[in-house]
Amino acid sequence: MPTKYLFFTGGVVSSVGKGVTAAAIGLLLKERGFKVVVQKLDPYINVDPGTMSPYQHGEVFVLDDGAETDLDLGHYERFIDIRLSRASNFTTGQVYAEVISKERRGDYLGGTIQVIPHITNEIKRRIGLVAKASGAEIVLVEIGGTVGDIESQPFLEALRQMRTEVGRDNTFFVHVTWMPYIGAAGELKTKPTQHSVAELRSIGISPNMIIARSDQPIGQELLDKIALFCDVEKKAVIPMETTPVLYEVPLLLEKAGVGDYLVEKLNLNATITPNWSEWEHLVSNVRKPKPTLGIALVGKYVELHDAYMSVRESLKHAALALGTEIEIEWLHATDLEKGRGWELLKNANGIIVPGGFGSRGIEGKIQAAKYARENKVPYLGLCLGMQLMCVEFARNILGYEDANSTEFDRTTTHPVIDLMIEQRAITDMGGTMRLGLYPCVLKKGTKASLAYQFPQVEERHRHRFEFNNAYRNEYESAGMIFSGISPDNKLVEISELSDHPFMVGSQFHPEFLSRPNRPHPLFLSFVKAAAHRAGTPINDE
Ligand code: GLN
């Protein structure tokens, strides 16, 4: 079978769930026995989102190979339960960097370098690359942004060319749009969808399917209208009302016939009938009323929940497995510094300090760690959260008042968290951290090893600073256990307190490997500890 390509474009506005739609459709195809891969094309000029503010971009999702990618890759991995590679995300910045470096090398033999064909060729080359590297039968490609944006034009042009080059039978365009609701008229409107399809057609692309997103139920007459005006088969106009249950999206699309339609139109030879019982079970569990657990997340970018997307999802996965529901209390670390938000922190049954960079809010996070330690509140520290748990321990248990990470205080007399030697000479910010999958050996009998039930694991990293080994013995004598260590014994990967129900910090980011049906062991143990503290009965007891 020739490789099949599904292209996802967005119309009207952004943030309508194009990434989730692509992920869910990927699952529909995987469930029919196909090997799929997903790729996100981001039309911005940054080389990758690694150096972008989470306020601008949300979370940076890290892959096994250390690629720092768009948060949609997290949706793809979680829904389809796959592990993606660097080839699955590229930006305008990467495309231009490649073309310009080829031009400097003289590869174009004096030619004039232009958007068409040089930039579009590079875009097509990269789409081909992910197809080849993954060996997938079906490649799903999502284009970031909205049709009509100037910066996405070269991408759409490349896709238009691909349609002719790999053949119409092998390509399929899904356009995800938004239907606004006009309160005064009490009506949903199709006009913006019509306009965005017109825009798409003006560059030579006719969508094969329209997924109409809306906050209200969409009547058949509106769907028929879209079909008529946008020149799409009636069966291929799919209503997609907003659902509070994210993981229901694949089931809704399946019910709307999307999977079967794709099989028919792409001439796919589906070998397996999808079995949705696991997902149906998951969704019915989400819908069941459950006791709620309050977890405080003490962060820096808390106004934008997308900045902590994978942490939030991992908490949901763990809670679901245990038959509880998590209510996250989003706390600004700087508020704690000013004496605000403490009531909320104190009411929480667990505290999470997630990853972060830069000094804003650091002292507030250290105070939260101190509170968790002293009051025996379950605590999970993710990367920076682990580092600050160690700083707090040095200050208040070892008595080193000015202990700190050299990221925040270069002149501290007790640099308990410090730069790795290899990192010291690096001046570039982009892609220069310890990134991606590294092994971690677990110490028997610890909370970490009890959680994992494996002697060795591999987890994804994204950090520059490390626990300073000069202090290891002192910490251990005072009650800290380094329960996860790199196999060469050089790097602390997990630290935990002996005299505490659950105070665990990991130098890596467990949140990138949690799955809806397979919660991450550290999150599971953390939520269990929180339920225990709250006296909430949970499933496994
Ligand atoms: N800023 C810290 C470091 O670079 C922690 C990074 C993180 O939390 N991802 O080591």
XYZ file of C-alpha atoms and ligand atoms in Angstrom:
551
model
C 0.000 0.000 0.000
C 1.371 3.469 -0.845
C 1.844 5.743 2.178
C -1.331 7.679 2.904
C -1.284 11.275 4.121
C -3.925 13.000 6.205
C -3.528 16.760 6.449
C -5.208 18.769 9.206
C -5.818 22.473 8.721
C -7.622 24.877 11.003
C -10.194 27.477 10.096
C -11.828 30.530 11.725
C -9.922 30.639 15.036
C -7.167 28.776 16.819
C -7.572 26.718 20.007
C -10.529 24.709 18.694
C -8.849 21.380 19.339
C -7.190 20.592 16.026
C -4.404 18.744 17.847
C -6.826 16.612 19.834
C -8.798 15.895 16.651
C -5.675 14.758 14.810
C -4.661 12.626 17.795
C -8.108 11.051 18.044
C -8.250 10.295 14.314
C -4.781 8.760 14.623
C -6.250 6.454 17.252
C -9.219 5.515 15.020
C -6.730 4.359 12.402
C -4.391 2.621 14.823
C -7.379 0.724 16.237
C -8.042 -0.558 12.717
C -4.591 -2.091 12.621
C -2.595 0.603 10.806
C 0.817 1.865 11.768
C 0.452 5.618 12.101
C 2.723 8.535 12.815
C 1.781 12.146 13.505
C 3.665 15.290 12.633
C 3.059 18.905 13.619
C 4.251 21.727 11.388
C 4.598 25.019 13.215
C 4.705 28.089 10.993
C 6.574 30.323 13.473
C 10.207 31.315 12.988
C 11.632 29.995 16.266
C 13.704 26.882 15.642
C 11.726 25.067 18.323
C 9.495 26.037 21.258
C 12.329 25.267 23.721
C 13.271 28.920 24.106
C 9.726 30.308 24.010
C 7.881 31.559 27.070
C 5.227 29.139 28.320
C 2.911 32.163 28.354
C 3.249 32.331 24.577
C 3.285 28.719 23.782
C 2.143 26.574 26.694
C 4.144 23.584 27.740
C 7.229 22.358 25.906
C 6.730 18.641 25.354
C 9.956 16.605 25.401
C 10.406 13.405 23.388
C 12.630 10.356 23.952
C 15.330 11.744 21.671
C 15.335 15.059 23.522
C 13.405 17.082 20.943
C 11.638 20.041 22.552
C 8.290 20.154 20.822
C 4.802 21.580 20.663
C 2.333 20.443 23.302
C 0.169 18.815 20.622
C 2.795 16.070 20.475
C 1.681 15.254 24.019
C -1.884 14.740 22.766
C -0.657 12.498 19.970
C 1.423 10.354 22.318
C -1.271 10.105 24.976
C -4.206 9.329 22.678
C -2.465 6.990 20.276
C -0.068 5.573 22.874
C 2.977 5.984 20.634
C 6.467 7.410 21.129
C 7.387 10.025 18.558
C 10.745 11.344 17.394
C 12.296 14.676 16.487
C 11.055 14.269 12.918
C 7.488 14.721 14.168
C 7.711 18.467 14.748
C 9.303 21.179 12.648
C 9.012 24.927 12.272
C 9.518 27.602 9.639
C 12.725 28.429 11.515
C 14.127 24.936 10.918
C 13.077 24.954 7.278
C 14.773 28.283 6.586
C 17.878 27.376 8.606
C 18.300 24.261 6.460
C 17.745 26.051 3.152
C 20.052 28.926 4.081
C 22.845 26.610 5.184
C 22.539 24.689 1.900
C 22.693 27.975 0.027
C 25.871 28.955 1.919
C 27.445 25.614 1.060
C 26.737 26.286 -2.580
C 24.389 23.332 -2.933
C 22.025 25.295 -5.177
C 24.751 25.968 -7.755
C 24.033 29.646 -8.182
C 20.253 29.361 -8.326
C 17.954 32.039 -6.928
C 16.487 30.679 -3.703
C 12.733 31.199 -3.444
C 9.777 30.186 -1.295
C 8.532 28.099 -4.206
C 10.219 25.694 -4.874
C 13.048 25.750 -2.321
C 11.133 26.307 0.901
C 8.205 24.157 -0.195
C 10.606 21.392 -1.272
C 12.231 21.421 2.140
C 8.801 21.184 3.773
C 7.906 18.210 1.582
C 11.277 16.595 2.255
C 10.608 16.750 5.991
C 7.146 15.272 5.652
C 8.671 12.457 3.570
C 11.337 11.995 6.213
C 8.890 11.260 9.024
C 7.048 8.817 6.770
C 10.264 6.982 5.974
C 11.849 7.068 9.431
C 8.736 5.768 11.162
C 7.775 3.203 8.548
C 4.178 4.297 9.088
C 1.452 3.384 6.618
C -0.506 6.508 7.431
C 1.073 9.891 8.172
C -1.090 12.484 9.904
C 0.199 16.023 9.440
C -1.215 18.920 11.423
C -0.517 22.477 10.288
C -0.326 24.919 13.182
C -2.245 28.193 13.049
C -5.289 29.086 11.010
C -5.851 29.152 7.259
C -5.342 32.732 6.106
C -2.248 33.368 8.222
C 0.574 34.703 6.044
C 3.139 32.409 7.630
C 1.267 29.200 6.926
C 1.036 29.796 3.170
C 4.251 27.972 2.181
C 3.094 24.978 4.212
C -0.307 24.845 2.522
C 1.328 25.263 -0.865
C 3.629 22.324 -0.088
C 0.610 20.188 0.814
C -1.179 21.222 -2.360
C 1.830 20.061 -4.365
C 1.964 16.806 -2.446
C -1.619 16.068 -3.342
C -0.636 15.868 -7.022
C 2.722 14.234 -6.414
C 1.623 11.361 -4.181
C -1.822 11.193 -5.760
C -5.305 12.240 -4.779
C -6.126 8.725 -3.621
C -3.336 8.907 -1.113
C -4.053 12.300 0.438
C -6.963 13.528 2.496
C -7.593 17.013 3.870
C -9.429 17.481 7.154
C -10.416 21.064 7.936
C -11.316 21.809 11.552
C -13.440 24.931 12.000
C -15.436 26.772 14.600
C -19.153 27.633 14.589
C -19.825 30.727 16.671
C -23.081 31.004 18.590
C -24.868 34.323 18.309
C -26.777 34.763 21.541
C -29.140 37.520 20.322
C -30.298 35.383 17.409
C -30.022 32.111 19.308
C -28.203 30.681 16.314
C -25.028 28.915 15.322
C -23.348 30.396 12.279
C -21.754 28.582 9.342
C -20.504 31.687 7.528
C -16.991 31.783 9.064
C -16.587 28.127 8.059
C -17.649 28.957 4.513
C -15.125 31.790 4.397
C -12.264 29.710 5.683
C -13.016 26.976 3.151
C -13.148 29.614 0.415
C -9.721 30.816 1.573
C -8.385 27.261 1.454
C -9.780 26.741 -2.020
C -8.208 29.984 -3.227
C -4.841 28.328 -2.693
C -5.958 25.196 -4.474
C -6.975 22.939 -1.607
C -10.499 21.547 -1.242
C -11.088 19.850 2.073
C -12.351 16.263 1.998
C -13.823 16.484 5.459
C -14.952 19.331 7.686
C -15.032 18.929 11.421
C -17.322 21.639 12.733
C -16.528 22.460 16.336
C -19.031 24.233 18.509
C -20.110 24.736 22.096
C -23.730 23.929 21.130
C -25.398 20.964 19.461
C -25.285 21.406 15.679
C -28.506 20.629 13.791
C -28.591 18.539 10.613
C -29.720 21.489 8.506
C -26.556 23.387 9.406
C -24.379 20.409 8.541
C -26.167 20.090 5.204
C -25.607 23.774 4.581
C -21.881 23.389 5.202
C -21.800 20.417 2.826
C -23.540 22.409 0.119
C -21.545 25.625 0.408
C -18.187 24.015 1.014
C -18.487 21.265 -1.561
C -17.948 18.421 0.873
C -19.984 15.209 0.995
C -22.735 15.284 3.603
C -21.266 12.245 5.313
C -17.988 14.111 5.672
C -19.312 17.079 7.632
C -18.764 16.019 11.198
C -20.313 17.892 14.112
C -18.041 18.050 17.124
C -19.638 19.650 20.120
C -17.321 20.571 22.981
C -17.140 17.740 25.494
C -15.942 18.100 29.071
C -14.351 14.666 28.696
C -11.275 15.044 26.493
C -10.806 11.301 26.063
C -14.301 10.969 24.656
C -13.281 12.642 21.394
C -12.149 9.410 19.662
C -15.436 7.712 20.608
C -17.479 10.632 19.285
C -15.562 10.682 16.015
C -15.953 6.922 15.675
C -19.675 7.222 16.264
C -19.863 9.945 13.642
C -18.412 7.459 11.173
C -15.047 9.166 10.648
C -12.985 5.966 10.859
C -15.082 4.037 8.339
C -15.251 7.022 6.009
C -11.459 7.299 5.957
C -11.082 3.578 5.273
C -13.442 3.902 2.315
C -12.028 7.103 0.830
C -8.360 6.215 1.224
C -8.943 2.657 0.006
C -7.516 1.242 3.182
C -7.506 -2.447 3.818
C -8.544 -2.497 7.461
C -7.705 -5.822 9.050
C -9.057 -5.271 12.538
C -12.418 -4.143 13.827
C -11.770 -1.549 16.493
C -12.449 -2.607 20.032
C -13.417 0.426 22.061
C -14.208 -1.297 25.341
C -11.124 0.073 27.109
C -11.856 3.634 26.027
C -15.546 3.313 26.782
C -14.665 2.060 30.223
C -12.279 4.985 30.707
C -14.852 7.548 29.632
C -17.627 6.051 31.738
C -15.252 6.195 34.701
C -14.556 9.855 34.013
C -18.294 10.510 34.011
C -18.991 8.685 37.279
C -19.284 10.902 40.323
C -16.188 10.455 42.456
C -14.759 11.873 45.654
C -12.620 14.928 44.938
C -9.055 15.485 46.060
C -7.587 18.966 46.193
C -4.021 19.197 44.906
C -2.114 22.483 45.011
C 0.094 23.169 42.013
C 2.588 25.876 42.956
C 3.922 27.338 39.727
C 5.077 30.342 37.826
C 2.781 30.346 34.793
C -0.393 29.208 36.541
C -2.764 31.629 34.742
C -2.165 29.589 31.627
C -3.061 26.018 32.463
C -1.665 24.870 29.114
C 1.781 25.593 30.524
C 1.297 22.527 32.736
C -0.726 20.406 30.305
C 1.075 17.093 30.843
C 1.173 17.506 34.625
C -2.561 18.106 34.665
C -3.234 15.114 32.410
C -0.953 12.862 34.472
C -2.846 13.804 37.624
C -6.124 12.997 35.865
C -4.815 9.611 34.701
C -3.686 8.639 38.190
C -6.872 9.860 39.847
C -9.032 8.001 37.349
C -7.240 4.719 38.012
C -7.851 5.207 41.728
C -11.507 6.198 41.375
C -11.082 9.770 42.506
C -11.153 13.154 40.886
C -8.511 15.838 41.191
C -9.274 19.460 41.645
C -6.135 21.458 41.005
C -5.658 24.591 43.061
C -3.458 26.739 40.827
C -1.200 28.751 43.113
C 1.211 31.470 42.119
C 4.514 30.948 43.899
C 4.932 34.730 44.130
C 1.586 34.969 45.958
C 2.864 32.608 48.651
C 5.899 34.882 49.006
C 3.537 37.776 49.704
C 1.585 35.769 52.267
C -1.349 35.129 49.927
C -2.908 31.790 48.987
C -1.730 29.962 52.109
C -5.234 28.878 53.066
C -5.588 27.150 49.718
C -2.216 25.481 50.132
C -3.109 24.310 53.608
C -6.419 22.861 52.441
C -4.751 20.787 49.754
C -4.138 17.084 50.257
C -1.047 17.135 48.105
C 1.395 19.679 46.721
C 3.076 19.641 43.328
C 5.963 21.898 42.409
C 6.433 21.462 38.652
C 9.344 22.356 36.373
C 10.408 25.884 35.654
C 13.200 28.274 34.825
C 14.333 31.629 36.212
C 14.161 33.083 39.676
C 10.606 34.481 39.871
C 8.654 32.655 42.566
C 11.528 30.431 43.685
C 11.259 31.413 47.345
C 7.505 30.746 47.317
C 8.111 27.264 45.972
C 10.735 26.638 48.650
C 8.212 27.733 51.281
C 5.665 25.309 49.821
C 8.226 22.490 50.042
C 8.965 23.434 53.646
C 5.270 23.361 54.458
C 4.894 19.945 52.840
C 7.870 18.542 54.726
C 6.933 19.911 58.126
C 3.252 19.046 57.869
C 3.762 15.695 56.191
C 1.684 16.694 53.181
C 2.355 14.491 50.125
C 4.698 16.360 47.791
C 5.757 15.642 44.246
C 8.622 17.719 42.862
C 9.150 17.665 39.118
C 12.628 18.719 38.012
C 12.796 22.236 39.514
C 10.423 20.960 42.207
C 12.982 18.293 43.116
C 15.832 20.799 43.119
C 13.962 23.169 45.427
C 12.983 20.350 47.766
C 16.747 19.770 48.139
C 17.452 23.478 48.648
C 14.819 23.627 51.377
C 16.320 20.586 53.058
C 19.776 22.168 53.050
C 18.513 25.423 54.506
C 16.289 24.042 57.230
C 17.673 20.617 58.083
C 21.360 20.934 57.314
C 21.343 24.516 58.571
C 22.888 26.105 55.478
C 20.908 29.306 55.441
C 21.973 30.586 52.064
C 21.884 27.206 50.293
C 20.596 27.572 46.772
C 20.817 26.478 43.175
C 23.471 28.440 41.304
C 20.747 29.146 38.752
C 19.316 31.634 41.263
C 22.337 32.623 43.355
C 25.774 32.303 41.824
C 27.585 33.307 44.980
C 25.859 31.018 47.474
C 28.266 29.356 49.886
C 26.263 26.127 49.549
C 25.528 25.414 45.887
C 23.537 22.238 46.529
C 22.170 22.397 42.998
C 24.782 23.336 40.450
C 25.614 23.285 36.759
C 26.910 20.057 35.340
C 30.593 20.441 34.407
C 29.792 19.819 30.716
C 27.242 22.626 30.775
C 29.541 25.329 32.093
C 31.015 26.523 28.801
C 27.684 26.623 26.969
C 26.354 30.043 26.044
C 23.580 29.143 23.575
C 20.145 28.765 25.156
C 18.439 26.622 22.520
C 18.655 22.821 22.722
C 21.645 22.794 25.056
C 20.176 21.200 28.156
C 20.278 17.591 29.288
C 17.403 16.497 27.114
C 15.510 13.303 26.513
C 15.538 9.765 27.790
C 18.127 8.669 30.386
C 18.217 5.551 32.558
C 17.702 5.652 36.300
C 18.496 2.837 38.742
C 16.124 2.537 41.678
C 17.195 1.804 45.191
C 15.360 -1.176 46.671
C 12.848 -0.613 49.408
C 12.330 3.082 48.663
C 9.058 4.790 47.811
C 10.272 5.271 44.266
C 11.091 1.616 43.758
C 7.828 0.605 45.377
C 6.020 2.874 42.940
C 7.782 1.638 39.831
C 8.211 -2.055 40.742
C 11.213 -2.150 38.391
C 14.937 -2.056 39.191
C 15.665 0.377 36.354
C 13.569 2.839 34.352
C 14.063 5.412 31.614
C 12.616 8.876 31.869
C 12.621 12.119 29.880
C 14.743 15.056 31.013
C 14.971 18.758 30.346
C 17.307 20.627 32.657
C 20.714 22.219 33.006
C 21.341 21.967 36.750
C 21.921 18.875 38.929
C 22.151 17.867 42.532
C 25.703 18.634 43.697
C 27.335 15.318 44.649
C 29.631 16.994 47.172
C 26.601 17.104 49.477
C 25.276 13.573 48.979
C 26.621 12.049 52.192
C 25.465 14.900 54.356
C 21.948 14.708 52.963
C 21.811 10.958 53.415
C 22.918 11.151 57.026
C 20.161 13.680 57.659
C 17.322 11.556 56.243
C 17.220 12.204 52.514
C 17.319 9.104 50.327
C 18.602 9.266 46.783
C 16.313 6.574 45.542
C 17.052 7.003 41.846
C 20.582 7.387 40.497
C 22.080 7.265 36.994
C 23.676 3.832 36.324
C 27.188 5.364 36.510
C 26.262 6.709 39.957
C 27.097 10.260 38.845
C 23.681 11.923 38.799
C 20.874 12.056 41.326
C 17.617 11.271 39.538
C 15.157 10.877 42.428
C 15.295 12.081 45.985
C 12.848 11.315 48.757
C 12.479 11.861 52.470
C 12.603 8.838 54.751
C 10.527 10.309 57.522
C 7.546 11.461 55.487
C 4.462 9.779 53.972
C 5.433 10.850 50.445
C 7.920 13.570 49.652
C 9.481 12.620 46.357
C 11.243 14.696 43.724
C 12.473 13.619 40.319
C 15.116 15.357 38.252
C 13.255 14.139 35.168
C 9.719 14.816 33.970
C 7.514 11.768 34.599
C 4.532 13.690 33.214
C 5.684 13.116 29.635
C 5.158 9.362 29.836
C 1.782 9.046 31.556
C -1.086 7.542 29.556
C -4.856 7.670 30.160
C -4.972 3.893 30.616
C -1.516 3.595 32.149
C -0.908 6.285 34.737
C 2.680 7.057 35.628
C 3.803 5.196 38.784
C 5.081 8.320 40.553
C 1.821 10.196 39.965
C -0.138 7.140 41.030
C 1.771 6.857 44.320
C 1.501 10.584 44.912
C -2.277 10.627 44.404
C -2.594 7.524 46.587
C -0.723 9.300 49.359
C -2.938 12.370 48.944
C -6.087 10.197 49.121
C -4.718 8.536 52.196
C -4.163 11.866 53.861
C -7.686 12.973 52.967
C -9.181 9.690 54.170
C -10.687 9.176 50.722
C -11.276 5.523 49.852
C -9.553 4.512 46.622
C -9.879 1.631 44.199
C -6.859 -0.451 45.054
C -7.527 -0.858 48.750
N 15.748 25.355 35.796
C 16.130 24.048 36.247
C 17.294 23.496 35.428
O 17.556 23.955 34.345
C 14.949 23.109 36.200
C 14.448 22.834 34.833
C 13.069 22.217 34.794
O 12.334 22.262 35.773
N 12.686 21.674 33.670
O 17.957 22.594 35.836
